[in-house]
Amino acid sequence: MVKQTLDKDLDRIEKIGTEAMHSSARYKALALAVLFLLIVWAFSASVTTAGEHSTLIIIAAIIGGYMALNIGANDVANNVGPAVGSRALTMFGALVIAAVFEAAGAILAGGDVVNTIQKGIINPASMQNSEVFIWAMLSALFAAALWVNIATWVGAPVSTTHAVVGGVMGAGIAAAGFSIVDWGTMSAIAASWIISPVMGGVIAALFLAFIKYNVIYKEDKVSASRRWVPLLVAIMAGVFSAYLVTKGLKRIWRPDLVTVIAISLAFFAGTYAIVKPIIHRTSKGMENRNKSVRALFTIPLICSAALLSFAHGANDVANAVGPLAAIVETSTSGAIDAKVGIPLWVMLIGAAGLSAGLFLFGPKLIRTVGEQITKMNPMRAYCVALSAGITVLIASALGLPVSSTHIAVGAVFGVGFFREWDTERRARKLRASMRDEKIHPDSNLPATDLDQTENRPKKLVRRSQLMTIVAAWVITVPSAALLSAGIFLTVSYFAE
């Protein structure tokens, strides 16, 4: 009795100690985030010339830094989460790779001309004057950052692009009424809530099915791996070369479609020629097990995480600094210009914020995407990464406004639901075989096979995570819009 009591007390003390450590880590992260924003304050003040709107630009820079922190904490998880969940990368390794490539993508290829009204959501000419436009952009940026922060706290990976779109829409309506919004564009964005995850999930499931039926379920898995793994890796190289050229390097270089296809085919052929002998050598002496096959996907998976991070940094840094660049341009010129370039100092804030947010708050969402939706391994994570690249390319070709977050998370769910379906299908086949052969339950059939013959389907996807994430997706645009409208009206009231 005394020993049991002592064990319970020790367990309780251990739990308290663990919670205290987690609480301390959270406070430390918050303190470092505040320090980062103070650095942004000092940095923006040093590069901003004194003038009528200098204080406003500094405030906008701080809010832009806050938004960049939240994008790093939430959005980047989609690029490295599956790799971490599959154990291809450690958490620290994933953070380092993502931070380096996100910042590189933002600085080297993220300075493209940004549409300050975010893909034609509103017509800035309907604004009363430049000051109203500035306050609208400031409200939109702050509201989007707040919403992404809330979603990260809840543990839901959401689209930061949709958050910014909602923020711009809400502030625009508050400033000039519903007529300012391009409802056709908003309808296309709403449609992308369904198109993005479904397309990503279907493509990921198809690739996983191909691998299972052509490699995993074959009697000689090693021989099948030598035939198909080089082809699969070459497909990934071709897809990501096209993805990087069209999405990640668009500021530096904008090749035509024929050139992109030629580059993609060249990378496909070159990678296949290089990888085939490597896979052949690596597979020599391997055991004829699934674990051996999965190991062959580890290096391609790490490369895909790096390339996805680079392309994400090049594209989504605009969500953090696009409205900020609009505020800077409008404040200095006094004119509402539909297109502005992003100054280098603004890009630096965005790049630094992405990396800082990833390190300070990213692990929570990385675990959600990589571990808490469905179980990952290198093979499944490979399908998720490849699906993300292919879906973005298809959507870009069709002109569909899709979300990389929705695609990646949809791909994770697609992999999980395919596994559920495939497991149940095999279980039904086994049960039918047992009935046909009149095998008694007490026969020599292995215990694992007997477990699979249970009538209750095995759940391999957490439904609670599905509901939380879908709910967050659906309410992202209206929530960001309401927050933005409220902030704009409040600021306008006190400014009068």
XYZ file of C-alpha atoms in Angstrom:
496
model
C 0.000 0.000 0.000
C 2.812 2.434 0.920
C 4.689 1.582 -2.282
C 1.602 2.207 -4.432
C 1.005 5.550 -2.738
C 4.651 6.507 -3.236
C 4.497 5.563 -6.936
C 1.373 7.702 -7.431
C 3.006 10.656 -5.667
C 6.134 10.308 -7.811
C 4.029 10.132 -10.981
C 2.150 13.249 -9.906
C 5.400 15.109 -9.213
C 6.785 14.016 -12.577
C 3.669 15.308 -14.376
C 3.881 18.636 -12.564
C 7.562 18.923 -13.516
C 6.838 18.143 -17.158
C 4.007 20.705 -17.294
C 6.257 23.281 -15.662
C 8.942 22.671 -18.301
C 6.413 23.041 -21.125
C 5.039 26.216 -19.561
C 8.560 27.615 -19.199
C 9.301 26.820 -22.844
C 6.112 28.597 -23.947
C 6.956 31.715 -21.971
C 10.501 31.666 -23.336
C 9.166 31.446 -26.903
C 6.778 34.345 -26.263
C 9.605 36.425 -24.821
C 11.793 35.750 -27.851
C 8.896 36.624 -30.172
C 8.464 39.962 -28.381
C 12.218 40.525 -28.687
C 11.992 39.865 -32.434
C 9.215 42.442 -32.803
C 11.280 44.975 -30.855
C 14.168 44.337 -33.260
C 11.767 44.876 -36.173
C 10.718 48.150 -34.546
C 14.313 49.358 -34.252
C 15.235 48.115 -37.739
C 12.257 49.723 -39.472
C 12.848 52.979 -37.609
C 16.456 53.029 -38.828
C 15.520 52.584 -42.501
C 12.419 54.805 -42.525
C 12.917 58.462 -43.331
C 11.276 60.946 -41.002
C 7.990 62.208 -42.343
C 4.269 62.425 -41.901
C 3.702 58.672 -42.177
C 6.945 57.349 -40.647
C 5.212 56.220 -37.432
C 2.529 54.452 -39.450
C 5.162 52.627 -41.520
C 6.939 51.470 -38.348
C 3.658 50.188 -36.880
C 2.939 48.396 -40.162
C 6.423 46.846 -40.102
C 5.838 45.489 -36.600
C 2.485 43.998 -37.657
C 4.147 42.571 -40.791
C 6.783 40.952 -38.589
C 4.013 39.554 -36.380
C 2.295 38.095 -39.452
C 5.576 36.553 -40.651
C 6.017 34.909 -37.243
C 2.572 33.347 -37.543
C 3.148 32.138 -41.105
C 6.362 30.467 -39.937
C 4.533 28.887 -37.003
C 1.567 27.608 -39.033
C 2.135 27.338 -42.770
C 5.657 25.900 -42.896
C 4.540 22.765 -41.023
C 2.988 21.481 -44.251
C 6.395 21.271 -45.938
C 8.270 19.332 -43.265
C 5.520 17.779 -41.103
C 5.232 14.512 -43.080
C 9.025 14.116 -43.154
C 9.176 14.512 -39.360
C 6.215 12.198 -38.809
C 7.886 9.529 -40.957
C 11.133 9.832 -38.951
C 13.030 10.755 -42.123
C 13.957 14.001 -40.349
C 14.316 14.873 -36.695
C 12.404 17.879 -35.445
C 15.600 19.932 -35.147
C 16.801 18.873 -38.593
C 13.449 19.807 -40.102
C 13.490 23.205 -38.394
C 16.983 23.972 -39.670
C 16.266 22.862 -43.260
C 12.929 24.687 -43.394
C 14.298 27.882 -41.834
C 17.271 28.066 -44.205
C 15.289 27.321 -47.367
C 12.289 29.461 -46.394
C 14.571 32.453 -45.834
C 16.522 31.740 -49.033
C 13.333 31.503 -51.061
C 11.972 34.711 -49.558
C 15.135 36.759 -50.111
C 16.360 35.328 -53.427
C 13.079 34.739 -55.228
C 10.372 36.420 -53.175
C 10.638 39.995 -54.376
C 8.172 39.645 -57.200
C 5.809 42.535 -57.901
C 2.958 42.054 -55.472
C -0.648 42.884 -56.124
C -1.466 45.031 -53.114
C -5.135 44.110 -53.228
C -4.251 40.390 -53.076
C -5.350 38.812 -56.352
C -7.974 41.426 -57.214
C -10.117 40.995 -54.104
C -11.101 44.674 -53.979
C -10.877 47.729 -56.204
C -8.631 50.284 -54.446
C -9.932 53.081 -56.678
C -13.165 52.888 -54.674
C -11.348 54.071 -51.566
C -11.933 57.676 -50.530
C -8.227 58.531 -50.338
C -4.790 57.070 -49.739
C -5.122 57.335 -45.951
C -8.239 55.142 -45.952
C -6.403 52.627 -48.155
C -3.448 52.550 -45.735
C -5.688 51.920 -42.732
C -7.546 49.213 -44.646
C -4.291 47.387 -45.507
C -3.061 47.777 -41.929
C -6.322 46.356 -40.559
C -6.219 43.474 -43.039
C -2.657 42.559 -42.105
C -3.322 42.698 -38.358
C -6.556 40.699 -38.624
C -4.929 37.998 -40.753
C -2.047 37.707 -38.278
C -4.454 37.438 -35.340
C -6.502 34.726 -37.044
C -3.450 32.634 -37.991
C -2.211 33.040 -34.402
C -5.539 31.733 -33.062
C -5.462 28.795 -35.503
C -1.907 27.913 -34.459
C -2.918 28.002 -30.797
C -5.829 25.651 -31.533
C -3.531 23.390 -33.559
C -5.227 23.808 -36.967
C -3.104 24.326 -40.112
C -4.900 27.049 -42.100
C -4.216 28.940 -45.313
C -2.431 32.213 -44.591
C -3.305 33.350 -48.103
C -7.002 32.925 -47.332
C -6.518 34.768 -44.041
C -5.019 37.748 -45.899
C -7.765 37.567 -48.536
C -10.410 37.629 -45.799
C -8.669 40.510 -44.067
C -8.494 42.607 -47.236
C -12.132 41.834 -48.059
C -13.372 42.764 -44.576
C -11.458 46.027 -44.426
C -12.551 46.898 -47.967
C -16.230 46.338 -47.139
C -15.922 48.398 -43.946
C -14.251 51.204 -45.880
C -16.354 51.353 -49.047
C -19.217 48.863 -48.907
C -19.900 45.470 -50.479
C -19.586 46.768 -54.038
C -15.808 47.118 -53.633
C -15.348 43.318 -53.549
C -14.792 41.220 -56.668
C -17.254 38.460 -55.793
C -16.236 36.359 -58.779
C -12.725 36.041 -57.376
C -14.128 35.314 -53.923
C -16.276 32.524 -55.368
C -13.200 30.961 -56.965
C -11.381 31.114 -53.624
C -14.350 29.485 -51.876
C -14.324 26.723 -54.490
C -10.637 26.140 -53.756
C -11.584 25.081 -50.205
C -12.940 21.905 -51.808
C -10.721 21.632 -54.882
C -7.360 21.912 -53.067
C -7.676 19.160 -50.440
C -9.625 16.785 -52.676
C -7.126 17.078 -55.521
C -4.182 16.699 -53.151
C -5.766 13.726 -51.390
C -6.650 11.878 -54.607
C -3.186 12.303 -56.149
C -1.427 11.203 -52.942
C -3.722 8.175 -52.627
C -3.091 7.185 -56.263
C 0.681 7.253 -55.796
C 0.441 5.278 -52.560
C -1.759 2.707 -54.312
C 0.783 2.437 -57.128
C 3.619 1.826 -54.655
C 1.669 -0.718 -52.649
C 0.454 -2.782 -55.610
C 3.723 -2.630 -57.559
C 6.238 -2.899 -54.731
C 4.903 -3.599 -51.229
C 2.511 -6.401 -52.160
C 4.978 -8.112 -54.478
C 6.616 -11.325 -53.325
C 10.104 -10.029 -54.230
C 9.986 -6.497 -52.826
C 13.689 -5.772 -53.409
C 13.495 -6.619 -57.101
C 10.328 -4.532 -57.465
C 12.048 -1.628 -55.698
C 14.938 -1.727 -58.169
C 12.452 -1.394 -61.010
C 10.085 1.251 -59.675
C 11.830 3.387 -57.033
C 14.231 5.052 -59.534
C 11.223 5.943 -61.685
C 9.317 7.382 -58.719
C 12.308 9.463 -57.603
C 12.803 10.699 -61.175
C 9.122 11.728 -61.326
C 9.630 13.727 -58.132
C 12.727 15.414 -59.611
C 10.854 16.341 -62.784
C 7.838 17.664 -60.897
C 9.852 19.711 -58.431
C 12.092 21.196 -61.121
C 8.942 22.488 -62.848
C 7.480 23.577 -59.498
C 10.631 25.498 -58.588
C 10.936 27.210 -61.977
C 7.278 28.267 -62.192
C 6.563 29.068 -58.523
C 9.855 29.553 -56.719
C 11.957 31.435 -59.272
C 9.278 33.497 -61.012
C 10.882 36.827 -60.070
C 14.285 35.805 -61.403
C 13.098 33.951 -64.483
C 9.772 33.409 -66.255
C 10.248 30.716 -68.930
C 7.497 29.690 -71.323
C 5.620 26.384 -71.071
C 7.843 24.572 -73.596
C 10.968 25.521 -71.649
C 9.432 24.380 -68.356
C 8.491 21.012 -69.873
C 11.987 20.623 -71.369
C 13.613 21.384 -67.994
C 11.289 18.950 -66.236
C 12.040 16.137 -68.713
C 15.781 16.816 -68.482
C 15.706 16.547 -64.688
C 13.552 13.421 -64.934
C 15.975 11.686 -67.317
C 19.097 12.829 -65.477
C 17.775 11.778 -62.082
C 16.670 8.386 -63.378
C 20.130 7.747 -64.888
C 21.834 8.710 -61.604
C 19.442 7.078 -59.140
C 18.967 3.682 -60.858
C 22.512 2.365 -60.193
C 22.465 3.877 -56.700
C 19.238 2.061 -55.820
C 20.646 -1.146 -57.307
C 23.763 -0.915 -55.130
C 21.854 0.142 -52.025
C 19.328 -2.680 -52.328
C 21.978 -5.402 -52.474
C 21.776 -7.526 -49.339
C 18.549 -5.838 -48.194
C 15.987 -7.952 -46.422
C 12.790 -8.625 -48.348
C 10.753 -6.396 -45.994
C 8.626 -3.268 -46.213
C 11.072 -1.478 -43.926
C 13.818 -1.891 -46.530
C 11.658 -0.340 -49.241
C 10.702 2.632 -47.060
C 14.368 3.438 -46.385
C 14.912 4.056 -50.115
C 12.538 7.053 -50.006
C 14.298 8.890 -47.152
C 16.772 11.020 -49.144
C 14.230 12.071 -51.827
C 11.841 13.008 -49.033
C 14.410 15.275 -47.352
C 15.143 16.963 -50.697
C 11.433 17.515 -51.308
C 11.024 19.156 -47.883
C 13.842 21.583 -48.727
C 12.442 22.426 -52.172
C 8.890 22.872 -50.853
C 10.244 25.240 -48.199
C 12.168 27.278 -50.793
C 9.117 27.626 -53.047
C 6.903 28.429 -50.050
C 9.278 31.159 -48.871
C 9.333 32.661 -52.362
C 5.536 32.689 -52.640
C 3.987 33.113 -49.211
C 6.327 35.773 -47.863
C 4.048 38.142 -49.798
C 1.251 37.271 -47.371
C 3.318 38.809 -44.591
C 4.839 41.769 -46.392
C 2.537 42.414 -49.377
C 0.145 44.694 -47.472
C 3.170 46.198 -45.683
C 4.779 47.000 -49.057
C 1.505 48.609 -50.170
C 1.470 50.767 -47.038
C 5.094 51.829 -47.558
C 4.524 52.695 -51.237
C 1.266 54.562 -50.648
C 2.699 56.460 -47.668
C 5.742 57.662 -49.585
C 4.070 58.397 -52.949
C 0.622 59.423 -51.755
C -0.950 57.473 -54.632
C -2.912 54.235 -54.513
C -0.977 52.054 -56.936
C -2.320 48.605 -57.750
C 1.168 47.125 -58.125
C 4.236 47.826 -56.031
C 7.645 46.303 -55.584
C 8.711 45.014 -52.191
C 11.696 46.932 -50.739
C 14.618 44.804 -49.598
C 14.269 45.825 -45.952
C 10.629 44.695 -46.022
C 11.691 41.340 -47.532
C 14.273 40.890 -44.783
C 11.596 41.342 -42.117
C 9.417 38.756 -43.829
C 12.237 36.231 -44.248
C 13.468 36.623 -40.669
C 9.921 36.368 -39.326
C 9.243 33.124 -41.210
C 12.345 31.484 -39.743
C 11.790 32.860 -36.231
C 8.152 31.766 -36.125
C 9.098 28.299 -37.341
C 11.699 27.803 -34.614
C 9.661 29.319 -31.790
C 6.181 27.945 -32.480
C 6.427 25.599 -35.476
C 6.876 22.217 -33.706
C 3.233 22.142 -32.554
C 1.789 22.277 -36.088
C 4.573 20.059 -37.452
C 3.464 17.346 -35.021
C -0.188 17.899 -35.966
C 0.451 17.455 -39.694
C 3.097 14.756 -39.366
C 1.867 12.649 -36.466
C -1.650 13.430 -35.242
C -3.724 12.962 -38.422
C -2.487 9.547 -39.536
C 0.664 7.496 -39.107
C 3.436 8.455 -41.505
C 6.420 6.604 -42.945
C 8.883 7.748 -45.660
C 6.827 6.111 -48.406
C 3.574 7.841 -47.402
C 5.330 11.159 -46.781
C 6.871 10.899 -50.261
C 3.345 10.595 -51.727
C 2.230 13.692 -49.779
C 5.191 15.779 -50.974
C 4.828 14.673 -54.586
C 1.085 15.331 -54.488
C 1.707 18.882 -53.252
C 4.019 19.646 -56.169
C 1.800 18.072 -58.828
C -1.415 19.655 -57.534
C 0.052 23.163 -57.481
C 1.302 22.718 -61.058
C -2.082 21.439 -62.293
C -3.946 24.220 -60.475
C -1.607 26.877 -61.877
C -2.102 25.540 -65.412
C -5.889 25.644 -64.946
C -5.819 29.052 -63.248
C -7.327 27.745 -60.016
C -6.559 29.714 -56.800
C -5.549 26.803 -54.565
C -3.937 26.768 -51.118
C -0.685 24.882 -50.551
C -1.808 24.300 -46.957
C -5.078 22.713 -48.034
C -3.264 20.585 -50.629
C -0.673 19.210 -48.195
C -3.147 18.495 -45.404
C -5.617 17.026 -47.914
C -2.832 14.752 -49.165
C -2.156 13.547 -45.609
C -5.844 12.738 -45.178
C -5.914 11.092 -48.610
C -3.072 8.775 -47.627
C -4.791 7.933 -44.343
C -8.202 7.226 -45.852
C -6.668 5.114 -48.623
C -4.911 3.036 -45.979
C -8.235 2.570 -44.182
C -9.948 1.454 -47.381
C -7.089 -0.828 -48.420
C -6.830 -2.422 -44.971
C -10.566 -3.117 -44.894
C -10.484 -4.472 -48.452
C -7.725 -6.917 -47.566
C -9.523 -7.893 -44.365
C -12.722 -8.654 -46.302
C -10.709 -10.712 -48.763
C -9.134 -12.660 -45.916
C -12.517 -13.276 -44.279
C -13.913 -14.519 -47.576
C -10.931 -16.816 -47.974
C -11.440 -18.183 -44.477
C -15.106 -18.887 -45.219
C -14.314 -20.546 -48.530
C -11.661 -22.753 -46.998
C -13.794 -23.331 -43.879
C -10.948 -22.355 -41.611
C -11.869 -22.658 -37.975
C -10.936 -19.668 -35.740
C -8.789 -22.005 -33.652
C -6.702 -23.029 -36.652
C -3.009 -22.260 -37.218
C -3.769 -18.969 -38.955
C -1.374 -16.302 -37.551
C -2.804 -14.150 -34.770
C -2.190 -10.924 -36.744
C -4.311 -12.238 -39.603
C -7.049 -13.293 -37.226
C -7.072 -9.755 -35.802
C -7.587 -8.382 -39.302
C -10.624 -10.562 -39.800
C -12.681 -8.620 -37.260
C -15.793 -7.090 -38.753
C -15.173 -3.652 -37.244
C -13.203 -1.462 -39.719
C -9.920 -0.153 -38.389
C -9.748 3.636 -38.116
C -6.399 4.962 -39.363
C -7.356 8.669 -39.506
C -8.237 10.753 -36.471
C -11.713 12.142 -37.106
C -11.349 14.774 -34.397
C -8.415 16.326 -36.257
C -10.387 16.210 -39.501
C -13.316 18.131 -37.995
C -11.085 20.725 -36.310
C -9.097 21.425 -39.471
C -12.096 21.538 -41.824
C -13.935 23.880 -39.461
C -10.887 26.177 -39.333
C -10.667 26.179 -43.139
C -14.327 27.046 -43.622
C -14.332 29.982 -41.214
C -10.886 31.414 -42.086
C -12.055 33.971 -44.675
C -15.198 35.158 -42.807
C -13.369 35.251 -39.443
C -10.441 37.249 -40.838
C -12.939 39.525 -42.622
C -14.921 40.217 -39.440
C -11.746 40.854 -37.438
C -10.420 43.185 -40.128
C -13.688 45.111 -40.428
C -13.871 45.499 -36.652
C -10.276 46.752 -36.445
C -10.802 49.201 -39.319
C -14.030 50.621 -37.868
C -12.431 50.953 -34.420
C -9.381 52.746 -35.802
C -11.567 55.000 -37.980
C -13.738 55.914 -34.975
C -10.788 56.996 -32.837
C -9.019 58.684 -35.743
C -11.937 61.045 -36.345
